[in-house]
Coordinates of C-alpha atoms and ligand atoms in Angstrom, one line a residue:
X1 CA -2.7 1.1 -4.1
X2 CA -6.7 1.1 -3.6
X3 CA -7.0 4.9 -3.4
X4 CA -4.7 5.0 -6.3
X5 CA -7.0 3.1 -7.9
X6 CA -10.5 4.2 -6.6
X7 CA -9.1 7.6 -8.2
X8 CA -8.9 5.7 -11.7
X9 CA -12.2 4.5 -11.3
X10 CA -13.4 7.9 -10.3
X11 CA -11.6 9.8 -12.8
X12 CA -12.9 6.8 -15.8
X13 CA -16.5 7.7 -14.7
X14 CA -15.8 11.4 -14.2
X15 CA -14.8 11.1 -18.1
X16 CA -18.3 9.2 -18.5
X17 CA -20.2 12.2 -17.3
X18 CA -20.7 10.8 -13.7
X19 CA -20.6 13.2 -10.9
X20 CA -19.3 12.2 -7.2
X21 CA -22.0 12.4 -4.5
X22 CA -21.1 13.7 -1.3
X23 CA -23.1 10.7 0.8
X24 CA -23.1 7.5 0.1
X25 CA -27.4 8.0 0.4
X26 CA -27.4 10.2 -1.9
X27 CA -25.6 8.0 -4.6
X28 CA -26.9 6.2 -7.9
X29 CA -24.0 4.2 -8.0
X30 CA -21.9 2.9 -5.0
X31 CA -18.7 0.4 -5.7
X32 CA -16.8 -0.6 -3.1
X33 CA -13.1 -1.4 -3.9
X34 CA -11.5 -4.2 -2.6
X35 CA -8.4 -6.2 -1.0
X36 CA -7.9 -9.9 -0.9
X37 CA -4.5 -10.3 0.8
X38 CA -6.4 -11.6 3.8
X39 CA -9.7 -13.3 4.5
X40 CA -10.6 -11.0 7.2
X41 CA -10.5 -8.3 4.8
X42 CA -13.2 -10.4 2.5
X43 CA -15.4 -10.4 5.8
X44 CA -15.4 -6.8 6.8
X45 CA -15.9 -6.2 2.8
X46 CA -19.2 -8.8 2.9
X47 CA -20.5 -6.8 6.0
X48 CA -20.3 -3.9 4.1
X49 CA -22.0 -4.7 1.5
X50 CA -25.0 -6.1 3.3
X51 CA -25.1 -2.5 5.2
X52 CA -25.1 -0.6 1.6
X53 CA -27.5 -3.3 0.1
X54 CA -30.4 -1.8 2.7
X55 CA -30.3 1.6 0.9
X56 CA -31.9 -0.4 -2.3
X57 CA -34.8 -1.3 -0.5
X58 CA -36.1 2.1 -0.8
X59 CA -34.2 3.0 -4.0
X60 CA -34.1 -0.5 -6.1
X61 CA -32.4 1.7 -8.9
X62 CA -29.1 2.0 -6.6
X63 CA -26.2 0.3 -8.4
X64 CA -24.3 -1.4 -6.5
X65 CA -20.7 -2.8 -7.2
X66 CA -17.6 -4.6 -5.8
X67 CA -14.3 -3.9 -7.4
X68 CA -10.9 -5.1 -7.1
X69 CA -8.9 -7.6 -5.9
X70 CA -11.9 -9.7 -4.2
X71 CA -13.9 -9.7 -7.3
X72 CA -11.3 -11.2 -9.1
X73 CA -10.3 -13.1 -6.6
X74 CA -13.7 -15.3 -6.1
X75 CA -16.5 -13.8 -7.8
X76 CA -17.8 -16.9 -7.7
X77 CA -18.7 -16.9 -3.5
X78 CA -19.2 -13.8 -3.9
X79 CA -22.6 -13.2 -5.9
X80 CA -23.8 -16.8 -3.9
X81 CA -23.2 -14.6 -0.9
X82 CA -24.1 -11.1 -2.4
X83 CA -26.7 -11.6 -4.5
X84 CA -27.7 -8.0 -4.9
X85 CA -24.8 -7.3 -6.6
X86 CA -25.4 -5.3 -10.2
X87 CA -21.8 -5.2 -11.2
X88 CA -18.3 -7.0 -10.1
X89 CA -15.3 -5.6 -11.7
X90 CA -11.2 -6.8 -11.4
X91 CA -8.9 -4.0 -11.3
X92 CA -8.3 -4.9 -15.0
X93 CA -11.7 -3.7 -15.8
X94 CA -12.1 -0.1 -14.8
X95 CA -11.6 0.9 -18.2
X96 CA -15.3 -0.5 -18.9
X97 CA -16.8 0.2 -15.9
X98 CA -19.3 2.8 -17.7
X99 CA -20.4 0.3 -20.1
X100 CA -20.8 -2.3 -17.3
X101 CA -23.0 0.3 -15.3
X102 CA -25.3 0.7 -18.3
X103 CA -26.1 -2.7 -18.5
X104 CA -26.1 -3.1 -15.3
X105 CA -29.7 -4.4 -14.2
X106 CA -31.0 -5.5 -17.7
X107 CA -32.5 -9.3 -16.9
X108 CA -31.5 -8.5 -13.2
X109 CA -28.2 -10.2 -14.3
X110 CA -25.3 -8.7 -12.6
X111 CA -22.6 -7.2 -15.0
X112 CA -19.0 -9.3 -14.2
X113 CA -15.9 -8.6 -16.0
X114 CA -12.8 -10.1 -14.5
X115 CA -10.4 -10.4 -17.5
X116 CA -6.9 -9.4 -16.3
X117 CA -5.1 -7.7 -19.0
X118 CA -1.4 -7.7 -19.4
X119 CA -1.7 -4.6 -21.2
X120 CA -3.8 -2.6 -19.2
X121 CA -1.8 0.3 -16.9
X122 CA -4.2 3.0 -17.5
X123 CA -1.4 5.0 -18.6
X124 CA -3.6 7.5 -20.0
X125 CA -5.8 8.0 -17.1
X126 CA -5.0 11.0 -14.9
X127 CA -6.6 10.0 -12.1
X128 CA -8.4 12.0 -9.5
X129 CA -6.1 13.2 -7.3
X130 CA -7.6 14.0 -3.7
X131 CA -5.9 17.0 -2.7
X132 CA -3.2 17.6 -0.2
X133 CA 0.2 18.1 -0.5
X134 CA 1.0 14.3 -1.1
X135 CA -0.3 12.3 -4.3
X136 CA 0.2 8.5 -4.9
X137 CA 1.7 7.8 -8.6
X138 CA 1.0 4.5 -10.0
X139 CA 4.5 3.5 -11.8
X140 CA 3.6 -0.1 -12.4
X141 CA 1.0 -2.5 -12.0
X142 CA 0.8 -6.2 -11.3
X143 CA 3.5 -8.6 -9.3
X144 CA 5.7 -11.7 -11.2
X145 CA 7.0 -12.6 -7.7
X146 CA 5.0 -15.3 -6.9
X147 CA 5.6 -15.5 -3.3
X148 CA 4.3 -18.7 -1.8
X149 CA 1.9 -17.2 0.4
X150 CA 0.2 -14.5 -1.9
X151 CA -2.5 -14.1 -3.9
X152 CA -1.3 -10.9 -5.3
X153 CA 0.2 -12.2 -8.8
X154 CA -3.2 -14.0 -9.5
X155 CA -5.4 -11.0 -9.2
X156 CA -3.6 -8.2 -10.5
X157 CA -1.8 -9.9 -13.0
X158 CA 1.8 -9.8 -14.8
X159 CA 4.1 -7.0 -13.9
X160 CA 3.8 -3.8 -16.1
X161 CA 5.3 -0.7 -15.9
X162 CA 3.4 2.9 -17.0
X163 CA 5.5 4.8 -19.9
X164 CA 8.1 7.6 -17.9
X165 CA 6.3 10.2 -20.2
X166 CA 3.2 9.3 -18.6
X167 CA 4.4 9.6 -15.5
X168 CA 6.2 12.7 -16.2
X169 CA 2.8 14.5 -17.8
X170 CA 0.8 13.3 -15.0
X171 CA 3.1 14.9 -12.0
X172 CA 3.7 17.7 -14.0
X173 CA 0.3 18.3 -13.4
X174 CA 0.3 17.4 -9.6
X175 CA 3.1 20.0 -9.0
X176 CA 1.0 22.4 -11.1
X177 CA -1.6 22.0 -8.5
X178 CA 0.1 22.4 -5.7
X179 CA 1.9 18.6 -4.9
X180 CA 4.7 18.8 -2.9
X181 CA 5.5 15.0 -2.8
X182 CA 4.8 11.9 -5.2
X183 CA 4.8 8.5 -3.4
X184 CA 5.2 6.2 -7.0
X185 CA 3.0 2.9 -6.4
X186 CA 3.5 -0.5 -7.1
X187 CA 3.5 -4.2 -5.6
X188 CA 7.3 -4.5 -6.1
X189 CA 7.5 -0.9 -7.1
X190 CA 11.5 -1.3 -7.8
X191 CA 11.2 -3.8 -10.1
X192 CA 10.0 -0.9 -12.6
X193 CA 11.2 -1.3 -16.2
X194 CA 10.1 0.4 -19.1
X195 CA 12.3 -0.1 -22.0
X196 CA 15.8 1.4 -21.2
X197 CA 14.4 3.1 -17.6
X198 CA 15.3 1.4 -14.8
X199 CA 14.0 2.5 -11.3
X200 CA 16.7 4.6 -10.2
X201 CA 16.6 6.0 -13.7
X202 CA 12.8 7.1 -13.0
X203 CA 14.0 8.5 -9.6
X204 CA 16.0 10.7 -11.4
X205 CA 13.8 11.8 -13.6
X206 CA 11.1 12.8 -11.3
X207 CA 13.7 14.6 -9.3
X208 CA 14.0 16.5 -12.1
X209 CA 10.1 18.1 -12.2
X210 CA 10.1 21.6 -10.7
X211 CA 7.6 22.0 -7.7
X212 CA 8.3 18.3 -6.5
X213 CA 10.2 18.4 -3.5
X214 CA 9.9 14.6 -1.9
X215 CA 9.8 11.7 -3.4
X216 CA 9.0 8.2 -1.9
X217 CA 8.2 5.4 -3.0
X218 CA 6.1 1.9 -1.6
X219 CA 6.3 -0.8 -1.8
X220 CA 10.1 -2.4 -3.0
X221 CA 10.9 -5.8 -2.8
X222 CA 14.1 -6.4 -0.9
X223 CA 15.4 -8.3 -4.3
X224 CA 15.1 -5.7 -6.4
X225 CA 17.1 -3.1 -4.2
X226 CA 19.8 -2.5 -6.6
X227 CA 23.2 -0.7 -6.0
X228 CA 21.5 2.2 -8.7
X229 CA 18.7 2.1 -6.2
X230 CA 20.5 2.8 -3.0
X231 CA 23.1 5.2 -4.9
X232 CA 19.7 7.0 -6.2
X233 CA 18.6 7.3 -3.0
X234 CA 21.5 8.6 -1.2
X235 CA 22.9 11.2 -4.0
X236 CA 19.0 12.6 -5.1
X237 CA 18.2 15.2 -2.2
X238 CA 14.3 14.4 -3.0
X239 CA 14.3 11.1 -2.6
X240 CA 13.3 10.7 1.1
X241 CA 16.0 8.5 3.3
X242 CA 12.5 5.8 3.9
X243 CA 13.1 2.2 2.7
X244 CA 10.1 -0.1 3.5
X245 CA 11.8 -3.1 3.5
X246 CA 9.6 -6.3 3.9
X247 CA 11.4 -9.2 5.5
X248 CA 7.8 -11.9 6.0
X249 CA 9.8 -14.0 8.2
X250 CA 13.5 -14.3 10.2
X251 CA 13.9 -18.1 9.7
X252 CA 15.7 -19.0 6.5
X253 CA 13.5 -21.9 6.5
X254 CA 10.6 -20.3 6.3
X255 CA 11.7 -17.7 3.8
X256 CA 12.6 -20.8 1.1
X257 CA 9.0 -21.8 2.2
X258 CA 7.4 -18.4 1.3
X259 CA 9.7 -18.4 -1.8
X260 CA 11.0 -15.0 -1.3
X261 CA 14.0 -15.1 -2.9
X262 CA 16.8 -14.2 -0.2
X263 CA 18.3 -15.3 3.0
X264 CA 18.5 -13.5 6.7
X265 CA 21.9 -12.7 5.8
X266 CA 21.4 -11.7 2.5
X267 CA 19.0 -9.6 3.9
X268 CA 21.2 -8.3 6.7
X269 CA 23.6 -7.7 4.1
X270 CA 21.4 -5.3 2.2
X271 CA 20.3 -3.5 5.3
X272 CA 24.0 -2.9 6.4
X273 CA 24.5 -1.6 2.7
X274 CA 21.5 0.7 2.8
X275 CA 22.4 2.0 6.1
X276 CA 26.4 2.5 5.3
X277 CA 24.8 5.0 1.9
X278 CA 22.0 6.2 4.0
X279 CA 23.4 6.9 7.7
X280 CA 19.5 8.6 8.2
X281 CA 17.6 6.5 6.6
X282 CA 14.5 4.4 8.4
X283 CA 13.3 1.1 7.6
X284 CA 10.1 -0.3 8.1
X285 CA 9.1 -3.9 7.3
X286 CA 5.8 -6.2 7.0
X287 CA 6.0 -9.6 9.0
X288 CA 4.1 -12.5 8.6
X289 CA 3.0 -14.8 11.6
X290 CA 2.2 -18.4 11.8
X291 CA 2.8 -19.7 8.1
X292 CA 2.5 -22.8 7.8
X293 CA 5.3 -24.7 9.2
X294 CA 6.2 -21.8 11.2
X295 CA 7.8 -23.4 14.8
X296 CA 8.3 -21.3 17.9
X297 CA 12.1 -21.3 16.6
X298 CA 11.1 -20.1 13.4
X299 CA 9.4 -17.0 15.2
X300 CA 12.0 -16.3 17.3
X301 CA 14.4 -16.1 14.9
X302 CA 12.5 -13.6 13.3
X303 CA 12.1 -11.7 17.0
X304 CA 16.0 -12.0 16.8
X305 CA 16.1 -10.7 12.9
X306 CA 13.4 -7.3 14.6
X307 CA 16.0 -6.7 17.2
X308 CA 19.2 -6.7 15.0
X309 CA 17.7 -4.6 12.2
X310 CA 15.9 -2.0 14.9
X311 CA 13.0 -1.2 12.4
X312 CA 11.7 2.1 12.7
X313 CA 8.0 0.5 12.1
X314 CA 6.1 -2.1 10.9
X315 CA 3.6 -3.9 9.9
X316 CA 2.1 -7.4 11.3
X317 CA -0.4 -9.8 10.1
X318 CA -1.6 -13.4 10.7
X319 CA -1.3 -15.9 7.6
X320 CA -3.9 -16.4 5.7
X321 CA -4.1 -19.2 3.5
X322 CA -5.2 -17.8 0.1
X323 CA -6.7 -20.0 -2.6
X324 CA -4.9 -20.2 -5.6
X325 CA -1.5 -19.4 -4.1
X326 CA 1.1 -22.5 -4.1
X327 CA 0.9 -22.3 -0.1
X328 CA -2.6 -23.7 -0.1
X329 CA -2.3 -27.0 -0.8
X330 CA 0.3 -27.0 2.2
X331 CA -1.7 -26.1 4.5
X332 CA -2.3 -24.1 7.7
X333 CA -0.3 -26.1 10.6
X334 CA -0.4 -22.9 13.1
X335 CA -3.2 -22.3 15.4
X336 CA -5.4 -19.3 15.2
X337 CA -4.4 -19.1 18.8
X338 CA -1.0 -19.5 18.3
X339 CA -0.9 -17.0 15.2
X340 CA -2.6 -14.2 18.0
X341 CA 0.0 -15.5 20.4
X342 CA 3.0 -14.6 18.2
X343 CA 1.3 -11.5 16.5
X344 CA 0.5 -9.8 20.3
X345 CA 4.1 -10.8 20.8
X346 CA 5.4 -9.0 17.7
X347 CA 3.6 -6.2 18.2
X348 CA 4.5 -5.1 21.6
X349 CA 8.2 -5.9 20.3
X350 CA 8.2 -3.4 17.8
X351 CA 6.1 -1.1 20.0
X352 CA 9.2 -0.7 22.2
X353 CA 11.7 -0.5 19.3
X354 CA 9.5 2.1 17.7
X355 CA 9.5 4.4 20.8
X356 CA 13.2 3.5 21.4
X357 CA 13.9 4.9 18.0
X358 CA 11.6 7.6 18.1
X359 CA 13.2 8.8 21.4
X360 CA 16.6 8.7 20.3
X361 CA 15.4 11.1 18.0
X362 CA 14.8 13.9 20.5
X363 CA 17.2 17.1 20.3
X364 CA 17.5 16.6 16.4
X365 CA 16.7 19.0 13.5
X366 CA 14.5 17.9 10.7
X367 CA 12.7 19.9 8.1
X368 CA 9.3 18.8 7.9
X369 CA 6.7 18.9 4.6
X370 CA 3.8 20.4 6.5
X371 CA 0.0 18.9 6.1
X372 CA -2.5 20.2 7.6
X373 CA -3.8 20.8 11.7
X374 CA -3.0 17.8 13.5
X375 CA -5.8 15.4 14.3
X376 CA -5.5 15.9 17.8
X377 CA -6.1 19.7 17.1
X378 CA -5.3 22.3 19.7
X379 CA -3.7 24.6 16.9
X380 CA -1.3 21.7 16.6
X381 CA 0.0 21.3 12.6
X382 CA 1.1 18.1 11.8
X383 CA 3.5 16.9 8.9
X384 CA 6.0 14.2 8.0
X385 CA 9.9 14.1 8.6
X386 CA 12.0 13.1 6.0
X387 CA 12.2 9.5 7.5
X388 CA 8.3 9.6 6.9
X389 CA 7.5 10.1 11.0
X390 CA 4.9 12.0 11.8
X391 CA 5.7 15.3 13.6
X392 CA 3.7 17.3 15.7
X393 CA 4.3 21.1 16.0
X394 CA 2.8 24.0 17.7
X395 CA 2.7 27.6 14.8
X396 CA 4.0 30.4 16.2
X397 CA 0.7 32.8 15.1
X398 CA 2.9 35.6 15.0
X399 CA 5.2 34.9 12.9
X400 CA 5.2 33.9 9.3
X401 CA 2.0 31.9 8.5
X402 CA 2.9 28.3 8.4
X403 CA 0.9 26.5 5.9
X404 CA -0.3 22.8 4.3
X405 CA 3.1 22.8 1.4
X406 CA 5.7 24.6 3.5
X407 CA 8.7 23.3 4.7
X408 CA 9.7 24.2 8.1
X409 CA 12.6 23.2 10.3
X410 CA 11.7 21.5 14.1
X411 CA 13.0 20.3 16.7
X412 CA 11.8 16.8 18.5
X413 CA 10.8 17.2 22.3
X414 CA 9.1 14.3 23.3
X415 CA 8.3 10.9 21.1
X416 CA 5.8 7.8 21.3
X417 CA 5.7 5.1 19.2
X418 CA 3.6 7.0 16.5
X419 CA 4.5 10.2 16.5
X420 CA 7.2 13.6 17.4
X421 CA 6.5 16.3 19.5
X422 CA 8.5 19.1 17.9
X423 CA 8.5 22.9 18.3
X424 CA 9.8 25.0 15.4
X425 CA 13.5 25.6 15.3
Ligands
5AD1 N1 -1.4 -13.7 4.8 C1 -1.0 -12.7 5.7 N2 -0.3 -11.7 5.2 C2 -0.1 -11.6 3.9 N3 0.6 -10.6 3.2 C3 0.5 -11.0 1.9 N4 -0.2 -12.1 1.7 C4 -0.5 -12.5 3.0 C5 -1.2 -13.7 3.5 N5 -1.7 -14.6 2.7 C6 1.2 -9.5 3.8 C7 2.7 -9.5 3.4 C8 2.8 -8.3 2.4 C9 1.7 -7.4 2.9 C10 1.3 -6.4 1.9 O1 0.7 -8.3 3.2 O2 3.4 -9.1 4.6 O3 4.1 -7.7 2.4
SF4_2 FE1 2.8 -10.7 -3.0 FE2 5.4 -11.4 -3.0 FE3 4.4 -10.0 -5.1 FE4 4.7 -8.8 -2.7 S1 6.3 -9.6 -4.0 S2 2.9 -8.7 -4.0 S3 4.3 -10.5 -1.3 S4 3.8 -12.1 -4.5

């Protein structure tokens, strides 16, 4: 969602006559966009800034500004901390951001704008897309979910979807260029509506653009996966068999804490629906550790909830009490001990899963989009399976050239956690 947006912001000052510098010391203007999910984010973001604050001490007209979801989030701390700062922009703002630069400076008064605007999708802003064969579509913006633990609906705002003829223009254009696959964006990504057009109804329709040949999509919220939804993705060839599926926690009681909305077995219901549509399809997950309130049943009923749904990945955090968000005033009755405890444990839990799933697929067939070399090199080409695992192939030199866009069939050899070692089939 940050790169989506850093390629707004880039593609609003593009617009402005801007120009992107190659490195970051040879830049007029440096902004640094932001996450506030956790606070450990908010500290690596602080260090950072202090590091690109030095490179105004020997060019004091360097601009220097923090944007997103930390600026809105406590702008406040912030410039106490960060003093140096010349601009501080929400993700509401972006639209502005030239103006903001220009004054910028004047009475050495730093230029803040942190209205959120329920209005605001940038609908009209193609942004700068980074090249590659995969491009990230913002479809909607914003999060009315209000889970208990997340300070996601109080800095990006309401929910609100971007027009389907937006949408439609602006991949149009990425398939002009090359795109293969569109992952559409949003915070509950499913819970897209615009007018008559429903999720599964946008699906459809991007299906339907030449030149596209995968779709995904990140990230849905497990009450928004509608029977449309699943039918959508188990009748539309495009749309890749990956459902990212976050679950937070495996203790009902906790989940009425977090006010998410469903129980385990509602949950486990949907899973055994997704899978029945979608025999291949993987699921991934994000668990939370240690909310507050969280006992060492708690946890292992979600350990129990990992092993009966056999996620393909996932990812693991630590709570982090967030100001603003209706879990703060509970409180924060885990350890940070504890909370390292449970997360280590999770961890190596879905570490083996991973590589058991992985493994079981070796012998199998899948047609892979193909990136680029691999990072480990050694001629090795690298691309995703439909199931969005990364598979790692040797190119036969002498035959047909296999490049970044096509599509070619392998074979898995070997697995890890992370990753497929395939040969061409
Ligand atoms: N503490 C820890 N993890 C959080 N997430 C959201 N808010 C918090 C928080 N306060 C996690 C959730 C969410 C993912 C994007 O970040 O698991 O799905
Ligand atoms: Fe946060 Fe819940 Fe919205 Fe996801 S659905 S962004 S966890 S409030």
């Amino acid at each position: 969602m940050n790169v989506a947006d850093s390629q707004t912001v880039s593609a609003v000052l593009r617009r402005a006559g801007y120009v992107s510098a190659d490195r970051v010391e040879d830049a007029d203007v440096i902004l640094l966009n932001t996450c506030a999910i956790r606070e450990h984010a908010e500290e690596k973001v602080l260090h950072r800034l202090r590091e690109l604050a030095r490179l105004k001490q020997s060019r004091p007209e360097v601009k220097l500004g923090l944007l997103g979801c930390m600026a809105q989030h406590n702008r406040v701390a912030i410039m106490e901390k960060a003093a140096f700062l010349d601009v501080v922009a929400g993700p509401d703002s972006y639209r502005r951001l030239p103006e903001m630069l220009g004054r910028a400076g004047d009475n050495y008064n730093a230029s803040i704008d942190v209205r959120l605007d329920r209005a605001e999708t940038y609908a009209d802003i193609t942004p700068d897309y980074g090249g590659g064969v995969r491009a990230y579509v913002t479809a909607m913006r914003g999060c009315d979910k209000f889970c208990a633990f997340c300070v996601v609906p109080f800095v990006r705002g309401r929910e609100r979807s971007i027009p389907p003829s937006d949408l439609m223009r602006e991949i149009g254009e990425l398939a002009a260029r090359g795109v293969k696959e569109v992952v559409l964006l949003g915070q509950t990504v499913n819970a897209y509506r615009f007018g008559d057009t429903g999720f599964s109804a946008l699906l459809k329709m991007v299906a339907s653009i030449g030149g596209i040949e995968r779709i995904r999509f990140m990230s849905p919220h497990p009450g928004d996966v509608s029977d449309s939804l699943i039918e959508a993705m188990a009748t539309e060839p495009k749309v890749q068999p990956h459902l990212h599926l976050p679950i937070q926690s495996g203790s009902d009681r906790i989940l009425a804490a977090m006010e998410r909305g469903y129980t385990v077995a509602e949950y486990l219901a949907l899973v055994a629906r997704v899978r029945a549509a979608i025999p291949a399809v993987a699921i991934s997950t994000d668990i939370i550790v240690g909310f507050h309130g969280e006992e060492e049943s708690d946890f292992e009923a979600t350990t129990d909830v990992m092993r009966a749904v056999g996620y393909d990945s996932a990812f693991m955090f630590k709570y982090s009490v967030r100001e603003h968000t209706r879990a703060f005033r509970l409180g924060d009755s885990v350890s940070e001990e504890e909370k390292g405890r449970r997360l280590i444990a999770l961890i190596a839990l879905q570490e083996e899963m991973s590589i058991a799933r992985n493994r079981a697929m070796v012998g199998r067939e899948f047609p892979v989009l193909v990136e680029g070399p691999a990072r480990r090199g050694g001629g090795m080409m690298a691309g995703k399976t439909p199931q969005f695992k990364t598979a790692i192939f040797a190119v036969d030199t002498a035959a047909v050239g296999t490049a970044a866009g096509d599509t070619v069939n392998v074979r898995v050899d070997s697995a890890s956690s992370h990753s497929l070692m395939c040969s061409l089939a």
